[in-house]
mmCIF file of C-alpha atoms in Angstrom:
data_model
loop_
_atom_site.group_PDB
_atom_site.id
_atom_site.type_symbol
_atom_site.label_atom_id
_atom_site.label_comp_id
_atom_site.label_asym_id
_atom_site.label_seq_id
_atom_site.Cartn_x
_atom_site.Cartn_y
_atom_site.Cartn_z
ATOM 1 C CA UNK A 1 91.483 125.074 90.947
ATOM 2 C CA UNK A 2 94.073 127.789 92.402
ATOM 3 C CA UNK A 3 97.547 127.374 92.593
ATOM 4 C CA UNK A 4 99.378 127.732 96.289
ATOM 5 C CA UNK A 5 102.601 129.017 96.168
ATOM 6 C CA UNK A 6 103.996 128.353 99.512
ATOM 7 C CA UNK A 7 103.480 126.149 102.519
ATOM 8 C CA UNK A 8 102.523 128.433 105.084
ATOM 9 C CA UNK A 9 99.572 129.768 102.818
ATOM 10 C CA UNK A 10 98.246 126.697 102.388
ATOM 11 C CA UNK A 11 98.530 125.890 106.010
ATOM 12 C CA UNK A 12 96.842 128.994 106.569
ATOM 13 C CA UNK A 13 93.911 127.985 104.604
ATOM 14 C CA UNK A 14 93.457 125.040 105.876
ATOM 15 C CA UNK A 15 93.980 126.651 109.604
ATOM 16 C CA UNK A 16 91.361 129.228 108.981
ATOM 17 C CA UNK A 17 89.022 126.883 107.478
ATOM 18 C CA UNK A 18 88.610 124.610 110.902
ATOM 19 C CA UNK A 19 89.282 127.655 113.005
ATOM 20 C CA UNK A 20 85.583 129.123 111.028
ATOM 21 C CA UNK A 21 84.115 125.850 112.582
ATOM 22 C CA UNK A 22 84.491 126.853 116.156
ATOM 23 C CA UNK A 23 81.892 127.424 118.233
ATOM 24 C CA UNK A 24 81.985 128.785 122.327
ATOM 25 C CA UNK A 25 81.540 127.199 124.833
ATOM 26 C CA UNK A 26 82.257 124.254 123.167
ATOM 27 C CA UNK A 27 85.507 122.709 122.283
ATOM 28 C CA UNK A 28 85.660 121.498 118.327
ATOM 29 C CA UNK A 29 85.930 117.965 117.809
ATOM 30 C CA UNK A 30 88.851 117.142 114.942
ATOM 31 C CA UNK A 31 89.862 113.718 113.772
ATOM 32 C CA UNK A 32 93.154 113.043 112.157
ATOM 33 C CA UNK A 33 92.936 110.683 109.781
ATOM 34 C CA UNK A 34 96.397 108.614 109.654
ATOM 35 C CA UNK A 35 97.930 111.187 112.036
ATOM 36 C CA UNK A 36 101.501 109.892 111.918
ATOM 37 C CA UNK A 37 104.320 111.580 113.919
ATOM 38 C CA UNK A 38 103.517 114.798 113.792
ATOM 39 C CA UNK A 39 100.650 117.550 113.331
ATOM 40 C CA UNK A 40 101.499 120.706 111.495
ATOM 41 C CA UNK A 41 98.539 123.160 112.039
ATOM 42 C CA UNK A 42 98.482 125.844 114.532
ATOM 43 C CA UNK A 43 94.808 126.129 115.919
ATOM 44 C CA UNK A 44 95.696 128.738 118.912
ATOM 45 C CA UNK A 45 92.411 130.413 120.349
ATOM 46 C CA UNK A 46 90.000 127.896 120.216
ATOM 47 C CA UNK A 47 89.444 125.105 122.209
ATOM 48 C CA UNK A 48 89.284 121.773 120.264
ATOM 49 C CA UNK A 49 89.791 117.824 120.998
ATOM 50 C CA UNK A 50 92.176 115.984 118.799
ATOM 51 C CA UNK A 51 91.397 112.311 117.957
ATOM 52 C CA UNK A 52 94.527 110.798 116.385
ATOM 53 C CA UNK A 53 94.122 107.276 114.008
ATOM 54 C CA UNK A 54 96.922 105.495 112.481
ATOM 55 C CA UNK A 55 97.625 101.925 111.552
ATOM 56 C CA UNK A 56 101.449 102.434 111.856
ATOM 57 C CA UNK A 57 102.235 101.717 116.057
ATOM 58 C CA UNK A 58 105.846 102.943 115.833
ATOM 59 C CA UNK A 59 104.823 106.201 114.626
ATOM 60 C CA UNK A 60 101.512 106.438 116.643
ATOM 61 C CA UNK A 61 104.037 105.444 119.777
ATOM 62 C CA UNK A 62 106.326 108.505 118.365
ATOM 63 C CA UNK A 63 103.167 110.811 117.987
ATOM 64 C CA UNK A 64 102.009 110.100 121.945
ATOM 65 C CA UNK A 65 105.681 110.188 123.479
ATOM 66 C CA UNK A 66 107.473 113.126 121.528
ATOM 67 C CA UNK A 67 104.664 115.427 120.994
ATOM 68 C CA UNK A 68 101.920 114.576 123.491
ATOM 69 C CA UNK A 69 99.412 116.270 121.427
ATOM 70 C CA UNK A 70 96.313 113.803 120.447
ATOM 71 C CA UNK A 71 93.414 114.324 123.427
ATOM 72 C CA UNK A 72 92.803 110.416 121.917
ATOM 73 C CA UNK A 73 94.939 107.797 120.353
ATOM 74 C CA UNK A 74 93.931 105.068 118.247
ATOM 75 C CA UNK A 75 95.683 102.073 116.651
ATOM 76 C CA UNK A 76 93.446 101.100 113.605
ATOM 77 C CA UNK A 77 93.091 100.697 110.239
ATOM 78 C CA UNK A 78 90.994 103.480 108.956
ATOM 79 C CA UNK A 79 88.620 100.912 106.547
ATOM 80 C CA UNK A 80 87.466 99.286 109.512
ATOM 81 C CA UNK A 81 88.285 101.142 113.014
ATOM 82 C CA UNK A 82 85.340 101.818 114.874
ATOM 83 C CA UNK A 83 84.447 105.373 115.510
ATOM 84 C CA UNK A 84 81.304 107.035 116.613
ATOM 85 C CA UNK A 85 78.921 108.389 113.796
ATOM 86 C CA UNK A 86 78.072 111.992 113.497
ATOM 87 C CA UNK A 87 80.889 112.715 115.798
ATOM 88 C CA UNK A 88 83.798 115.181 114.146
ATOM 89 C CA UNK A 89 82.990 118.919 112.964
ATOM 90 C CA UNK A 90 85.957 118.600 111.002
ATOM 91 C CA UNK A 91 87.718 115.214 109.688
ATOM 92 C CA UNK A 92 91.706 116.149 108.227
ATOM 93 C CA UNK A 93 93.522 113.506 106.410
ATOM 94 C CA UNK A 94 96.964 114.420 104.799
ATOM 95 C CA UNK A 95 98.758 112.331 102.324
ATOM 96 C CA UNK A 96 97.372 109.191 103.468
ATOM 97 C CA UNK A 97 94.526 108.143 100.797
ATOM 98 C CA UNK A 98 96.416 107.471 98.229
ATOM 99 C CA UNK A 99 98.045 104.371 100.534
ATOM 100 C CA UNK A 100 95.040 102.938 100.632
ATOM 101 C CA UNK A 101 93.984 99.793 99.358
ATOM 102 C CA UNK A 102 89.972 100.719 99.332
ATOM 103 C CA UNK A 103 90.483 104.192 100.260
ATOM 104 C CA UNK A 104 86.700 104.989 98.916
ATOM 105 C CA UNK A 105 85.974 103.116 102.251
ATOM 106 C CA UNK A 106 87.956 105.490 104.221
ATOM 107 C CA UNK A 107 86.026 108.187 102.575
ATOM 108 C CA UNK A 108 82.543 106.227 103.020
ATOM 109 C CA UNK A 109 83.389 106.270 106.498
ATOM 110 C CA UNK A 110 84.318 109.740 106.725
ATOM 111 C CA UNK A 111 81.005 110.776 105.246
ATOM 112 C CA UNK A 112 79.407 108.502 108.348
ATOM 113 C CA UNK A 113 81.964 110.437 110.966
ATOM 114 C CA UNK A 114 81.500 114.214 109.984
ATOM 115 C CA UNK A 115 78.867 116.203 111.211
ATOM 116 C CA UNK A 116 76.503 117.340 109.107
ATOM 117 C CA UNK A 117 77.296 120.652 108.203
ATOM 118 C CA UNK A 118 81.314 119.813 109.058
ATOM 119 C CA UNK A 119 84.171 119.897 107.042
ATOM 120 C CA UNK A 120 86.302 116.983 105.576
ATOM 121 C CA UNK A 121 89.663 118.372 104.341
ATOM 122 C CA UNK A 122 92.603 116.111 102.067
ATOM 123 C CA UNK A 123 95.256 116.114 101.026
ATOM 124 C CA UNK A 124 96.880 114.096 98.388
ATOM 125 C CA UNK A 125 99.093 113.695 95.686
ATOM 126 C CA UNK A 126 97.102 114.266 92.060
ATOM 127 C CA UNK A 127 98.098 110.807 90.054
ATOM 128 C CA UNK A 128 97.791 113.076 86.517
ATOM 129 C CA UNK A 129 100.614 115.195 87.640
ATOM 130 C CA UNK A 130 104.273 114.041 86.292
ATOM 131 C CA UNK A 131 105.055 113.821 90.509
ATOM 132 C CA UNK A 132 101.894 111.627 90.846
ATOM 133 C CA UNK A 133 102.552 109.627 87.547
ATOM 134 C CA UNK A 134 105.824 109.220 88.342
ATOM 135 C CA UNK A 135 105.314 107.979 91.962
ATOM 136 C CA UNK A 136 102.819 105.451 90.175
ATOM 137 C CA UNK A 137 105.331 103.786 87.950
ATOM 138 C CA UNK A 138 107.979 103.144 90.026
ATOM 139 C CA UNK A 139 108.542 100.883 92.998
ATOM 140 C CA UNK A 140 108.840 101.872 96.437
ATOM 141 C CA UNK A 141 112.199 100.769 96.887
ATOM 142 C CA UNK A 142 113.267 103.984 94.783
ATOM 143 C CA UNK A 143 110.741 106.192 97.182
ATOM 144 C CA UNK A 144 112.554 105.380 99.855
ATOM 145 C CA UNK A 145 115.993 105.932 97.941
ATOM 146 C CA UNK A 146 114.952 109.166 96.441
ATOM 147 C CA UNK A 147 113.615 110.067 100.080
ATOM 148 C CA UNK A 148 117.005 109.604 101.706
ATOM 149 C CA UNK A 149 119.181 110.862 98.863
ATOM 150 C CA UNK A 150 117.450 113.562 97.438
ATOM 151 C CA UNK A 151 115.419 115.147 100.272
ATOM 152 C CA UNK A 152 118.178 114.103 102.949
ATOM 153 C CA UNK A 153 115.887 112.208 105.134
ATOM 154 C CA UNK A 154 118.409 109.315 106.611
ATOM 155 C CA UNK A 155 115.167 107.351 108.438
ATOM 156 C CA UNK A 156 112.821 107.052 105.497
ATOM 157 C CA UNK A 157 111.251 103.877 104.981
ATOM 158 C CA UNK A 158 112.192 102.825 108.599
ATOM 159 C CA UNK A 159 109.134 101.660 110.978
ATOM 160 C CA UNK A 160 107.529 105.083 111.706
ATOM 161 C CA UNK A 161 108.734 106.886 108.753
ATOM 162 C CA UNK A 162 107.592 107.584 105.610
ATOM 163 C CA UNK A 163 107.734 106.982 102.141
ATOM 164 C CA UNK A 164 104.604 104.621 102.598
ATOM 165 C CA UNK A 165 103.756 102.108 99.235
ATOM 166 C CA UNK A 166 100.884 103.810 97.292
ATOM 167 C CA UNK A 167 98.296 102.650 95.231
ATOM 168 C CA UNK A 168 96.069 105.385 93.879
ATOM 169 C CA UNK A 169 92.647 103.765 94.009
ATOM 170 C CA UNK A 170 90.639 105.758 91.411
ATOM 171 C CA UNK A 171 88.895 108.154 94.331
ATOM 172 C CA UNK A 172 92.091 109.345 94.763
ATOM 173 C CA UNK A 173 92.263 111.741 91.827
ATOM 174 C CA UNK A 174 90.315 115.120 91.123
ATOM 175 C CA UNK A 175 87.712 113.332 89.415
ATOM 176 C CA UNK A 176 87.162 110.695 92.459
ATOM 177 C CA UNK A 177 86.897 113.051 94.954
ATOM 178 C CA UNK A 178 83.918 115.381 92.920
ATOM 179 C CA UNK A 179 82.462 111.899 91.991
ATOM 180 C CA UNK A 180 82.188 110.857 95.574
ATOM 181 C CA UNK A 181 81.046 113.737 96.432
ATOM 182 C CA UNK A 182 77.944 114.046 93.919
ATOM 183 C CA UNK A 183 77.258 110.668 95.648
ATOM 184 C CA UNK A 184 77.629 111.703 99.572
ATOM 185 C CA UNK A 185 76.205 115.162 99.781
ATOM 186 C CA UNK A 186 79.814 116.907 100.066
ATOM 187 C CA UNK A 187 80.022 120.767 98.739
ATOM 188 C CA UNK A 188 83.620 121.772 97.234
ATOM 189 C CA UNK A 189 84.251 124.644 99.346
ATOM 190 C CA UNK A 190 87.771 124.784 97.627
ATOM 191 C CA UNK A 191 89.978 122.971 95.434
ATOM 192 C CA UNK A 192 94.032 124.041 95.532
ATOM 193 C CA UNK A 193 97.458 122.318 93.813
ATOM 194 C CA UNK A 194 100.594 123.311 95.216
ATOM 195 C CA UNK A 195 102.508 125.228 93.065
ATOM 196 C CA UNK A 196 105.840 124.705 95.464
ATOM 197 C CA UNK A 197 108.670 122.711 95.088
ATOM 198 C CA UNK A 198 109.746 120.404 98.153
ATOM 199 C CA UNK A 199 112.934 120.687 99.655
ATOM 200 C CA UNK A 200 115.884 119.413 98.445
ATOM 201 C CA UNK A 201 119.514 120.558 97.374
ATOM 202 C CA UNK A 202 119.877 122.860 94.505
ATOM 203 C CA UNK A 203 120.875 120.479 91.744
ATOM 204 C CA UNK A 204 118.083 118.126 92.854
ATOM 205 C CA UNK A 205 114.934 120.948 92.217
ATOM 206 C CA UNK A 206 116.804 122.130 89.106
ATOM 207 C CA UNK A 207 116.677 118.344 88.070
ATOM 208 C CA UNK A 208 113.045 117.659 89.430
ATOM 209 C CA UNK A 209 111.717 120.604 87.743
ATOM 210 C CA UNK A 210 113.093 119.649 84.455
ATOM 211 C CA UNK A 211 112.011 115.885 84.642
ATOM 212 C CA UNK A 212 108.512 117.856 85.245
ATOM 213 C CA UNK A 213 108.607 120.112 82.630
ATOM 214 C CA UNK A 214 109.915 117.397 79.876
ATOM 215 C CA UNK A 215 107.534 114.858 81.401
ATOM 216 C CA UNK A 216 104.273 117.424 80.556
ATOM 217 C CA UNK A 217 105.596 118.135 77.562
ATOM 218 C CA UNK A 218 105.879 114.415 76.629
ATOM 219 C CA UNK A 219 102.323 113.583 77.697
ATOM 220 C CA UNK A 220 101.468 116.256 75.490
ATOM 221 C CA UNK A 221 100.203 118.398 78.509
ATOM 222 C CA UNK A 222 98.508 115.348 79.643
ATOM 223 C CA UNK A 223 100.195 115.055 82.999
ATOM 224 C CA UNK A 224 100.548 118.624 84.664
ATOM 225 C CA UNK A 225 103.789 120.216 85.636
ATOM 226 C CA UNK A 226 102.829 123.563 87.689
ATOM 227 C CA UNK A 227 101.300 121.366 90.486
ATOM 228 C CA UNK A 228 102.186 117.892 92.145
ATOM 229 C CA UNK A 229 99.594 117.648 95.129
ATOM 230 C CA UNK A 230 95.673 118.385 95.951
ATOM 231 C CA UNK A 231 93.787 120.170 98.551
ATOM 232 C CA UNK A 232 90.171 119.625 99.016
ATOM 233 C CA UNK A 233 88.122 121.477 101.775
ATOM 234 C CA UNK A 234 84.582 119.941 101.569
ATOM 235 C CA UNK A 235 81.576 120.524 103.599
ATOM 236 C CA UNK A 236 78.578 117.798 104.106
ATOM 237 C CA UNK A 237 75.276 119.221 103.741
ATOM 238 C CA UNK A 238 73.417 119.297 106.397
ATOM 239 C CA UNK A 239 69.716 117.933 106.771
ATOM 240 C CA UNK A 240 68.286 121.414 105.497
ATOM 241 C CA UNK A 241 70.511 121.784 102.411
ATOM 242 C CA UNK A 242 69.705 119.771 98.586
ATOM 243 C CA UNK A 243 71.898 116.639 97.785
#
C-alpha cells in the first residue's frame, strides 16, 4: 500500500481514474453514494451526469440549494434505495461506509449498480490505524467535541453536518474490501493510505501526532500511525474477464 502525502495529490489520483473512464460522445454516468453537502472533485474537460444519494435530507438540501451541481438528487438509504442496475460508469463513496450498519449490503448494491468495466472508488478510515481505533472506542459526543474544539467546526453534529455515528462493519477494512472484491469480481486497481494530518491548530496537530505514535507503540505495531484513511480504486470485471 502506497502513502499519499497531500489531499491535493489524493484528489488528482481520483480525478485521473474517473477521467480515464470517459468516452467521446457519451456523458459519464457518476453516482456519488452518500453525497453530503459538497463535491470535492474537479472533472473539467469531460462530459458527465452526476447523481447524488444521501439519507441526510438537510445535507442533501444544502447540496441542491447552495452548490447546485447534482443532475439528480435522491434522498434515500444506500442499503435499500432503488437505482437502475449496471447504470453507472463510476460510483464514488467518500467516508460513508463506516457510518452504516449493514455496509456490506451497500457494497452489494454497488456491485449491481456499476457497469461491467466500471469503477467503484471508496474512501474509508482504516479501523486498524491508531486514529480508527480511537474513533471506534470513543462515544459519538466525544467526536462532536473534537470537531468543534480541535478542528474548529462550530456546526459539527448539527443537522446536515458531520460527524455522524460510526459502526465499522467488518467489510469496512482492508481485509473486508479485498474479500468483497474476490467474491464479487472486482480488481483492486490501487490501494492508498493517507500520510497527511487533518487541519488543526499547532498544539492540536502535535498532540494528535504524539497520540498516534504512542498508540502504535503500545499496540506493538498492530495499529498503524503512518496513515489514518484508505483509498481504494476498484474495477468491476467485465464478462470477458475471469473472476
